[in-house]
Short mmCIF file of C-alpha atoms in Angstrom, two decimals:
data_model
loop_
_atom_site.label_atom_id
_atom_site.label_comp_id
_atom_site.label_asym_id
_atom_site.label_seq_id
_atom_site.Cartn_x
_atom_site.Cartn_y
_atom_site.Cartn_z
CA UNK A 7 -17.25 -2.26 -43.22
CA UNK A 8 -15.16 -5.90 -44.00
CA UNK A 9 -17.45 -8.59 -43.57
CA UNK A 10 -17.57 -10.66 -40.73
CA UNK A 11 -14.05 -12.75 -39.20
CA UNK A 12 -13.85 -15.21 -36.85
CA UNK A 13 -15.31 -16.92 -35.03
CA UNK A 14 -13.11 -16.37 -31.75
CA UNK A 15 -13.40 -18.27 -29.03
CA UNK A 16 -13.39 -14.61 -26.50
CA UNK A 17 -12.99 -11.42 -27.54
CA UNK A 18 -12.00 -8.81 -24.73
CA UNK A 19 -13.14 -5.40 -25.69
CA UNK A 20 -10.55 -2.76 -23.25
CA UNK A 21 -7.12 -3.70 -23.10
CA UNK A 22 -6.15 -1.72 -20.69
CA UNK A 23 -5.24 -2.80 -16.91
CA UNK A 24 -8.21 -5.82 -16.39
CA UNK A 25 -8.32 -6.02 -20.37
CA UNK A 26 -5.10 -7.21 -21.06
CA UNK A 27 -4.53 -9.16 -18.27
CA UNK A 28 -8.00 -11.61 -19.27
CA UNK A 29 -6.34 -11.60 -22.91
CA UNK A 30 -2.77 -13.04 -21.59
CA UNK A 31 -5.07 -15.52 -19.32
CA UNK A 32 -7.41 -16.72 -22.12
CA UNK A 33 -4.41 -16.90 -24.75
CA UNK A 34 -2.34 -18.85 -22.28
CA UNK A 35 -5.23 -21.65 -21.55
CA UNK A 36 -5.07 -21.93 -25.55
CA UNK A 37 -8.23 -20.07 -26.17
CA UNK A 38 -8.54 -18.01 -29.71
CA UNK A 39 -8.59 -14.52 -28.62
CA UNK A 40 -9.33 -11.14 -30.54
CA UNK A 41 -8.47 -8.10 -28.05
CA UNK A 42 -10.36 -4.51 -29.20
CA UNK A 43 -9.15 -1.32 -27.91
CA UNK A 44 -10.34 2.44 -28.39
CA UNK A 45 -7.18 4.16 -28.48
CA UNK A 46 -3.93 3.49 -28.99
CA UNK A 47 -0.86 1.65 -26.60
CA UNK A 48 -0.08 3.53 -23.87
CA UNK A 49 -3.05 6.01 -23.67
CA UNK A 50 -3.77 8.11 -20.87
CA UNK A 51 -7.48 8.69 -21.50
CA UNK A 52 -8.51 5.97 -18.72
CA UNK A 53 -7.17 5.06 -15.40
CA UNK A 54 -4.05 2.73 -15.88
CA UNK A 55 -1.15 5.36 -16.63
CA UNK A 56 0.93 7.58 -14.42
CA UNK A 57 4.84 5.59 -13.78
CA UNK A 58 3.47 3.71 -10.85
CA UNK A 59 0.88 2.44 -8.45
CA UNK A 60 0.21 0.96 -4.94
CA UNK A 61 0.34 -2.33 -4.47
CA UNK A 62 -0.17 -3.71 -0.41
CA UNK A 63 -1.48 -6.80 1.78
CA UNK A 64 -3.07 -5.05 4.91
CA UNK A 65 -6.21 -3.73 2.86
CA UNK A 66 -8.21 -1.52 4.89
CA UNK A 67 -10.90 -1.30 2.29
CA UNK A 68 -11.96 -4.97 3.93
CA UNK A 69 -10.36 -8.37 4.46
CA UNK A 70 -11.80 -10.41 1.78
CA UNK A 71 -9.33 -8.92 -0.74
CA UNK A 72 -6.18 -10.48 1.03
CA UNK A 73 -6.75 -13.94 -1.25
CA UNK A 74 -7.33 -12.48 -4.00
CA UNK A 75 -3.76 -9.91 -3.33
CA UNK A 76 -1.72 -12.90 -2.33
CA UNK A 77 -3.39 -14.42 -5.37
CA UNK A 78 -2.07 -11.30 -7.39
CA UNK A 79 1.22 -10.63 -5.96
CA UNK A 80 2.06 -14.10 -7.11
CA UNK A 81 1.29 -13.73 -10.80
CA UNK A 82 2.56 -10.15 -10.85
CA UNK A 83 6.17 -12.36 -10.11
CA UNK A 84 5.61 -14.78 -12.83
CA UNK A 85 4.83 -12.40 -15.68
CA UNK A 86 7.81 -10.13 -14.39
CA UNK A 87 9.72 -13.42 -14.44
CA UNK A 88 8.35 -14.62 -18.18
CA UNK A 89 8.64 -10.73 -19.64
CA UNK A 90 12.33 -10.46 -18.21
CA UNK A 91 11.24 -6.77 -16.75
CA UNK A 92 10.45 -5.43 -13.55
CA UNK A 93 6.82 -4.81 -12.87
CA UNK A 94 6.90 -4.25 -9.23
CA UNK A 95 9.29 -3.13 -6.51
CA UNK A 96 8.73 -3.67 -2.61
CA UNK A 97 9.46 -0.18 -0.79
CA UNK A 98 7.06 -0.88 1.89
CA UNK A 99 4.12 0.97 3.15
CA UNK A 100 2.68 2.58 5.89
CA UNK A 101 -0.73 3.68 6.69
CA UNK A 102 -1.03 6.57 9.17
CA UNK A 103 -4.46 8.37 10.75
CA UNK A 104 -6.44 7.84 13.53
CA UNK A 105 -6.09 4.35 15.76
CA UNK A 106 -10.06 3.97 15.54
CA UNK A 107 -10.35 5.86 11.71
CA UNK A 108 -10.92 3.50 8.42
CA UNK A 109 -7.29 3.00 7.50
CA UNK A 110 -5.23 2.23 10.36
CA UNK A 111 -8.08 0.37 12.31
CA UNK A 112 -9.21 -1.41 8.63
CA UNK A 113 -5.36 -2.19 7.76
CA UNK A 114 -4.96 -3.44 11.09
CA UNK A 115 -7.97 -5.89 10.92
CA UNK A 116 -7.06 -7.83 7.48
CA UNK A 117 -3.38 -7.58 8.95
CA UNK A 118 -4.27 -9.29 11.93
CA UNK A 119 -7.05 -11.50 10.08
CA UNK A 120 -5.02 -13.11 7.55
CA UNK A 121 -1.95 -13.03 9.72
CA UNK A 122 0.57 -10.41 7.92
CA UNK A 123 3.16 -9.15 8.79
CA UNK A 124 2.95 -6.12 10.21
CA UNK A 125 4.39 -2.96 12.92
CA UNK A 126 1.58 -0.75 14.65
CA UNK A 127 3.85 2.20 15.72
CA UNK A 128 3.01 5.80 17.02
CA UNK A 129 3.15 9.19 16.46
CA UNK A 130 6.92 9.12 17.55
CA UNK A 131 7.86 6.43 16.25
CA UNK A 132 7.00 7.41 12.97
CA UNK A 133 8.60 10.37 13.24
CA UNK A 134 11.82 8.89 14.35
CA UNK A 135 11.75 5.68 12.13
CA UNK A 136 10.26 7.73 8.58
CA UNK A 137 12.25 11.68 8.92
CA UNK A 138 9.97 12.79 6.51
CA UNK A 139 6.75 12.07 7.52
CA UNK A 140 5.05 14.78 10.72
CA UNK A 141 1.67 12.56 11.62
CA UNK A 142 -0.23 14.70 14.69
CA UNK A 143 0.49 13.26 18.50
CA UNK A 144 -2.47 11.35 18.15
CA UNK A 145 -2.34 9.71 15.10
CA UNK A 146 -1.14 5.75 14.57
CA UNK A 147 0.49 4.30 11.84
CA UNK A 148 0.48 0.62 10.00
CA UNK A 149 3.23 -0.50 8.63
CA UNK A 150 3.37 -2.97 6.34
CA UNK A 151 7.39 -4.43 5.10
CA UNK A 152 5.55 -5.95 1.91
CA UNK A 153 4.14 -3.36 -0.06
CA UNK A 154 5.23 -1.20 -3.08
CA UNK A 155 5.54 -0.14 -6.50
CA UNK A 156 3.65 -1.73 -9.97
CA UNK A 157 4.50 0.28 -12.72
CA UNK A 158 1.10 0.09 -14.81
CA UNK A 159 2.66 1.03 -18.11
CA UNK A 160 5.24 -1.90 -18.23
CA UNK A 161 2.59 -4.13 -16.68
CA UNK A 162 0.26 -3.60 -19.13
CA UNK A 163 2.55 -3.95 -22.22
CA UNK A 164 4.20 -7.21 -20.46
CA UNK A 165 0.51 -8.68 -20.52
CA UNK A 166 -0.04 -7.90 -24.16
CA UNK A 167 3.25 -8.85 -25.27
CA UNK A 168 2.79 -12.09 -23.67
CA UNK A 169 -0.77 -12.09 -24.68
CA UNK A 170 -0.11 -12.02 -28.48
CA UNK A 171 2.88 -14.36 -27.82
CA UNK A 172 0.43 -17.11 -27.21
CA UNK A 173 -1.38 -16.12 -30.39
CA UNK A 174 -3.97 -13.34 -28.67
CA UNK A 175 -4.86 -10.95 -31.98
CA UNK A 176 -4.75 -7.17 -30.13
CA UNK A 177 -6.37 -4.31 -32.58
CA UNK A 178 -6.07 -0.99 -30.99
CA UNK A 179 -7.80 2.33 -32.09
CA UNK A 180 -10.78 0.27 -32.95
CA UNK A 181 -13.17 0.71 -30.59
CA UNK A 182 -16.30 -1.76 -29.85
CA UNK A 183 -19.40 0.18 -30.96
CA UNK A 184 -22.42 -2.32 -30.37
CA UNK A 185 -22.14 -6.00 -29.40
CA UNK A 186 -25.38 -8.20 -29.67
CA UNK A 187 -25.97 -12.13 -29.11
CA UNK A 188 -26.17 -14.37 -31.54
CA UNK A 189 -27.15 -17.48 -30.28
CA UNK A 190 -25.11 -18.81 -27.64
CA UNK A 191 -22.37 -16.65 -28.56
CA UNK A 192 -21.83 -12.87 -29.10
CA UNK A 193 -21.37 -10.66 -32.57
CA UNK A 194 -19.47 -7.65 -31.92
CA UNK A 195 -19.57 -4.80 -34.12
CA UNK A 196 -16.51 -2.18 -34.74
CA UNK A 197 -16.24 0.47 -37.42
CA UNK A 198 -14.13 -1.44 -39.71
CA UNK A 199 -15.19 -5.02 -38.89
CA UNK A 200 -18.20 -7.14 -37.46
CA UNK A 201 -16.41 -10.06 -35.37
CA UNK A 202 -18.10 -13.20 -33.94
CA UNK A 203 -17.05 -14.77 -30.49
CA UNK A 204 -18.21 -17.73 -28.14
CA UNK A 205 -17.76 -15.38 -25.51
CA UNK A 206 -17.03 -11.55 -24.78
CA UNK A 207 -15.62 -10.05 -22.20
CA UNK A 208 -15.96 -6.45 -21.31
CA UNK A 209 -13.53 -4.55 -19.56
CA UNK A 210 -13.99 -0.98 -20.86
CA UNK A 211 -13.26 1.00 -17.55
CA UNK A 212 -15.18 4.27 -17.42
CA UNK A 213 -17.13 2.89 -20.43
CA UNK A 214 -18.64 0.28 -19.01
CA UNK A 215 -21.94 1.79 -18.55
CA UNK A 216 -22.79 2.41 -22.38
CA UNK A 217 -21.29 -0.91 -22.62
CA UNK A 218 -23.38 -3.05 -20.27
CA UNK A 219 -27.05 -2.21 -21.29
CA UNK A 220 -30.36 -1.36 -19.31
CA UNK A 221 -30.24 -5.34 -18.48
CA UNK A 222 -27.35 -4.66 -15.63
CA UNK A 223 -28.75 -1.91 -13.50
CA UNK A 224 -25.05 -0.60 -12.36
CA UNK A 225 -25.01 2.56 -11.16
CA UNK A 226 -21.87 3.68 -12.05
CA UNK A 227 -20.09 7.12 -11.66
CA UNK A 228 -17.02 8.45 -13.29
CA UNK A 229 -14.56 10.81 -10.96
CA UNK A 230 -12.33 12.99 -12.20
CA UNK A 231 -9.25 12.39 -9.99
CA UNK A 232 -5.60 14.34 -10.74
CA UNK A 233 -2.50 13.36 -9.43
CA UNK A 234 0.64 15.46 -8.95
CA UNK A 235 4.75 14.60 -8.74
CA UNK A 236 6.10 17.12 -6.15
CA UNK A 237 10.26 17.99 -7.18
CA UNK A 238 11.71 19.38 -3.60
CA UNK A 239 14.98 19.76 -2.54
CA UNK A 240 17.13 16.74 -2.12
CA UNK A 241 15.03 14.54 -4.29
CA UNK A 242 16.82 11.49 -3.27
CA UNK A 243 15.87 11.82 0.47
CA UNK A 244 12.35 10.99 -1.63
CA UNK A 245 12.99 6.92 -2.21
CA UNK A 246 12.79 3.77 -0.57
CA UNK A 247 13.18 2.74 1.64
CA UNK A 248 13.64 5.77 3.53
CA UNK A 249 10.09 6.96 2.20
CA UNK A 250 8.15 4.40 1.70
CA UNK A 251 4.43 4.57 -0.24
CA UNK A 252 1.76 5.78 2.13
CA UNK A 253 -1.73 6.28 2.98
CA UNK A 254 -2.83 9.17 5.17
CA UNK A 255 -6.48 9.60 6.69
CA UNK A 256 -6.83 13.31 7.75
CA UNK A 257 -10.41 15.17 8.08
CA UNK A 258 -9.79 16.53 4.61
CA UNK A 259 -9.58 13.21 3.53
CA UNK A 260 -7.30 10.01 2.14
CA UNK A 261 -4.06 11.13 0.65
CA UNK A 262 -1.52 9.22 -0.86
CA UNK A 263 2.35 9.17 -2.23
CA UNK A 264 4.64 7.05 -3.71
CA UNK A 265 8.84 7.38 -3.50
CA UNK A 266 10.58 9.24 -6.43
CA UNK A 267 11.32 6.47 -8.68
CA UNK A 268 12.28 7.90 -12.51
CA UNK A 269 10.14 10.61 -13.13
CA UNK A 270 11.72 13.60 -11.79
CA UNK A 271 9.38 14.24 -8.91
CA UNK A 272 7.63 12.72 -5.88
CA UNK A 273 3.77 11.22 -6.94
CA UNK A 274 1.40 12.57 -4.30
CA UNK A 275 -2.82 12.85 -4.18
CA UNK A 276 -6.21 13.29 -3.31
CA UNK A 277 -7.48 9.65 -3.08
CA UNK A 278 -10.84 11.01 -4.14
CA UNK A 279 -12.65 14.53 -5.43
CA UNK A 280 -15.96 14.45 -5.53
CA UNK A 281 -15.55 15.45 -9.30
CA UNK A 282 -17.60 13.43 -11.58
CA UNK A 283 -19.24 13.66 -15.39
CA UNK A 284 -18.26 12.04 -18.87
CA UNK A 285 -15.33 10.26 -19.83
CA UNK A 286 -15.71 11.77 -23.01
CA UNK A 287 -16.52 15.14 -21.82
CA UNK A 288 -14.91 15.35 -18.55
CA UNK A 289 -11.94 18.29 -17.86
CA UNK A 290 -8.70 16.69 -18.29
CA UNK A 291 -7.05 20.23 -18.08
CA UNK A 292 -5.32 20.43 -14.40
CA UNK A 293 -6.37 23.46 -12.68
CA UNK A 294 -4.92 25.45 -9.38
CA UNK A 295 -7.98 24.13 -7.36
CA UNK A 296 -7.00 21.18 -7.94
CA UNK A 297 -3.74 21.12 -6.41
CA UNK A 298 -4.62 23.30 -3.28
CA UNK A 299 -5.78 20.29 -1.32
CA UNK A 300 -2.46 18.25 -1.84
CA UNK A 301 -0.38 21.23 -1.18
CA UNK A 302 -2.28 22.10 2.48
CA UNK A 303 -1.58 18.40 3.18
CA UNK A 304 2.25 18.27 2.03
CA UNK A 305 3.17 21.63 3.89
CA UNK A 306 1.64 20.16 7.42
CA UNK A 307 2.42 16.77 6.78
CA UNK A 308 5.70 16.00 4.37
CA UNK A 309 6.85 19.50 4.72
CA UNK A 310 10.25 18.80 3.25
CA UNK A 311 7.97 17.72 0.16
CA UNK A 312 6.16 20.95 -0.13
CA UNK A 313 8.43 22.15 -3.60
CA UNK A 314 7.18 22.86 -7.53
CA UNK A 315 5.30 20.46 -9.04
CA UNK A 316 7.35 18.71 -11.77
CA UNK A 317 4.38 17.39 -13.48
CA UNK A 318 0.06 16.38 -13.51
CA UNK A 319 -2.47 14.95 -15.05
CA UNK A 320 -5.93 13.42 -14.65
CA UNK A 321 -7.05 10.21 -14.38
CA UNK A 322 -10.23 8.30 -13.88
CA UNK A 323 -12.07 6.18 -11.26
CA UNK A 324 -15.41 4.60 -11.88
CA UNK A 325 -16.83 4.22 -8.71
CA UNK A 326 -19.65 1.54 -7.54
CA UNK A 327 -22.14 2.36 -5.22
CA UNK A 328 -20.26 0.70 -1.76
CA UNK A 329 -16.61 1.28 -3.21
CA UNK A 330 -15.98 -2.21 -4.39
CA UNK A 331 -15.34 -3.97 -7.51
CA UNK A 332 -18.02 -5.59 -9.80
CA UNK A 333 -16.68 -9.28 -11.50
CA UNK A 334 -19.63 -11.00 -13.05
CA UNK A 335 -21.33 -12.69 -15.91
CA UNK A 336 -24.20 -10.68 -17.63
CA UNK A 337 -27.43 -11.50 -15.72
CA UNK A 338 -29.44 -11.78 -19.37
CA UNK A 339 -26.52 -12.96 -21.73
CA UNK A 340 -24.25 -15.79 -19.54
CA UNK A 341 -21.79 -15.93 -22.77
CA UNK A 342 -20.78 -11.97 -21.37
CA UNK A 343 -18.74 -11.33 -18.53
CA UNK A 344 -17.30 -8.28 -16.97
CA UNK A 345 -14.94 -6.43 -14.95
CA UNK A 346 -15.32 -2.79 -13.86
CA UNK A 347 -15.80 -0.31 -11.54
CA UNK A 348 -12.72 -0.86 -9.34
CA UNK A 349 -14.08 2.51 -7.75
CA UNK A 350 -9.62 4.19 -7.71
CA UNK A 351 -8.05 0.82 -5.71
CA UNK A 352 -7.93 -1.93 -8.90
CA UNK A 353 -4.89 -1.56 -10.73
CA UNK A 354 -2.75 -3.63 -7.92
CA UNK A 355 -5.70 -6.67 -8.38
CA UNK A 356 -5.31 -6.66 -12.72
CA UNK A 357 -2.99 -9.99 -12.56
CA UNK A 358 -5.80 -11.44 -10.47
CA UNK A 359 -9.25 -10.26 -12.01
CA UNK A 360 -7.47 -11.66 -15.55
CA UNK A 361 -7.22 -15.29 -14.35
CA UNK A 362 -10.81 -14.72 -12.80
CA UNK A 363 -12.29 -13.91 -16.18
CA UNK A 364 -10.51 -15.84 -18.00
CA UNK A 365 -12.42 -19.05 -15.54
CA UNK A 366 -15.50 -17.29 -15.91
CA UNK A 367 -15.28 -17.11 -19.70
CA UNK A 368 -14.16 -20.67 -20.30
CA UNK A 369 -15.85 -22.73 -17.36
CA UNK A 370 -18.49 -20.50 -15.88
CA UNK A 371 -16.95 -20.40 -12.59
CA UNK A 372 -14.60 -18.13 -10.60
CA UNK A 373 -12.39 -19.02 -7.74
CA UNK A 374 -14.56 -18.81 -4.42
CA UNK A 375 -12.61 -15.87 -2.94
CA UNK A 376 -14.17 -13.64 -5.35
CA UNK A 377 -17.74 -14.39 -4.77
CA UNK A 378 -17.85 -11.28 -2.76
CA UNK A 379 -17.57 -9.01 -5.70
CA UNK A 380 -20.79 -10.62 -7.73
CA UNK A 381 -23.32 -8.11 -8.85
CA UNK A 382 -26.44 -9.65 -6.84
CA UNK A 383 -25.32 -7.22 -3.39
CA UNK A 384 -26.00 -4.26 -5.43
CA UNK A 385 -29.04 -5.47 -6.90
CA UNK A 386 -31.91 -4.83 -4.75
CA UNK A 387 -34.98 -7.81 -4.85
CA UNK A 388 -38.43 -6.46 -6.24
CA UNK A 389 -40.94 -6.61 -3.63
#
């Protein structure tokens, strides 16, 4: 093992969605950052691969995210402007189920909360207005003109390449095996190196867990989700904005598709399984079961969609107990702070939760709007 470098003022250990993102935001306010990573660029081992992602205003999961999304729509545009690549594209989405279910009734509540703009159509006239979509006579439907595409690869690599541009140091396939404090600061330990730090922040995804210690009691549970791209006739009938991304609530559950963009296919599934174990350990092999669920919905829903699938894999969710994220400082070690858990709906919040733990790191304090996601409402008080 070298002998000890630095000291840094942060090092971010995961450089994947959240990871990269607090490195770009750090670097940028002129701190001296060291970025660790297991794996190499462009892995698909965690949960930020997979051409493209939702991105949308009328969150159904609950209003308090709409800062926070306006927050991150507008630094999504000013990396895609500094990088001088598209990171997003607005196709529009729409949110169909029942008019009193969690997604239209949610979507229509933040809409109506934080004053979006949106269309609350029926049945019909989502028929009429969307060809390819066949909601049941009593569903509803949200839509929302605003909402699209991030492609999570290119966002990722435009963080890190702006990142090291401001001086950020990013090792990959050097993983963080043990961090410990060290006065007010932090020494992190790798196999090749021991590195010293004011501050760490950890942002290790389905990780997080071995990462955290005993001293954050975060019950945290890895789902194995896989998603699918769909290649049916008359692909092009497929993109925006004649199909734009959606969200459907049925009884089997949420599903969810995005318009055929560049991979050869349309992106369609299962917003959750009910699948959990190991990253480590976990099946990343996709199976038949797993696409039975998605094809039942496709054929009664998107029936035009119902062809071969073109291509699959698996990806990850680490899921919090209620569903939402987890942005906080380590309750024992302040000089720590932490993003995980984004529980299958973060990737669309990563230009956001950077600048947040970037103020966290450096001042202590994070914009008000995302006091709602600090870890005391999952703590429980001792009696």
């Amino acid at each position: 093992m070298a002998p000890s470098s630095g000291p840094y003022d942060v090092i971010v250990a995961g450089l994947g969605a959240m990871g990269s993102s607090a490195a770009y935001h750090l670097a940028q306010r002129g701190a001296r950052v060291l970025g660790l990573d297991a794996f190499a660029p462009g892995h698909t081992n965690g949960s930020s691969h997979g051409e493209t992602r939702i991105i949308r205003l009328s969150y159904f999961e609950h209003p308090d995210y709409v800062p926070l999304l306006r927050r991150a729509y507008q630094l999504w545009q000013e990396a895609q402007t500094e990088v001088g690549e598209t990171l997003f594209l607005v196709t529009g989405g729409i949110y169909i189920g029942p008019p009193n279910g969690e997604l239209v009734a949610g979507a229509t509540r933040s809409a109506r909360e934080h004053r979006l703009a949106h269309h609350l159509l029926g049945a019909a006239e989502v028929r009429r207005s969307f060809r390819e979509l066949r909601p049941a006579d009593g569903d509803s439907a949200l839509f929302e003109p605003q909402a699209g595409i991030l492609f999570p690869e290119r966002c990722i690599a435009a963080h890190q390449t702006l990142a090291a541009a401001r001086g950020a140091e990013l090792r990959h396939s050097e993983p963080l095996l043990r961090w410990d404090p060290d006065g007010d600061g932090v020494r992190v330990v790798t196999e090749r190196h021991v590195f010293r730090a004011a501050k760490l922040v950890l942002t290790a995804g389905a990780w997080m867990p071995r990462l955290l210690g005993p001293a954050v009691p975060l019950p945290l549970r890895v789902e194995r989700n896989v998603v699918f791209w769909l290649r049916p006739p008359g692909l092009q009938r497929f993109s925006a904005p004649a199909f734009p991304i959606f969200i459907w609530e049925t009884p089997q559950g949420h599903f969810y598709g995005l318009p055929h963009v560049r991979q050869r296919g349309v992106k369609v599934a299962l917003h959750h399984t009910g699948q959990y174990g190991d990253p480590d350990t976990i099946d990343r092999e996709v199976r038949q079961e797993d696409e039975a669920p998605v094809r039942q919905f496709v054929r009664a829903h998107i029936p035009r969609l119902d062809g071969p699938v073109e291509s699959s894999l698996v990806c990850l969710y680490t899921l919090t107990p209620d569903g939402h994220f987890v942005i906080d400082s380590h309750p024992a070690h302040p000089q720590v702070v932490f993003a995980s858990a984004c529980s299958g709906h973060g990737f669309k919040f990563a230009s956001v939760v950077g600048e947040i733990l970037a103020d966290l790191a450096l001042t202590g304090r994070a914009a008000p709007a995302a006091e709602f996601l600090r870890l005391a409402r999952l703590q429980t008080p001792k009696p």
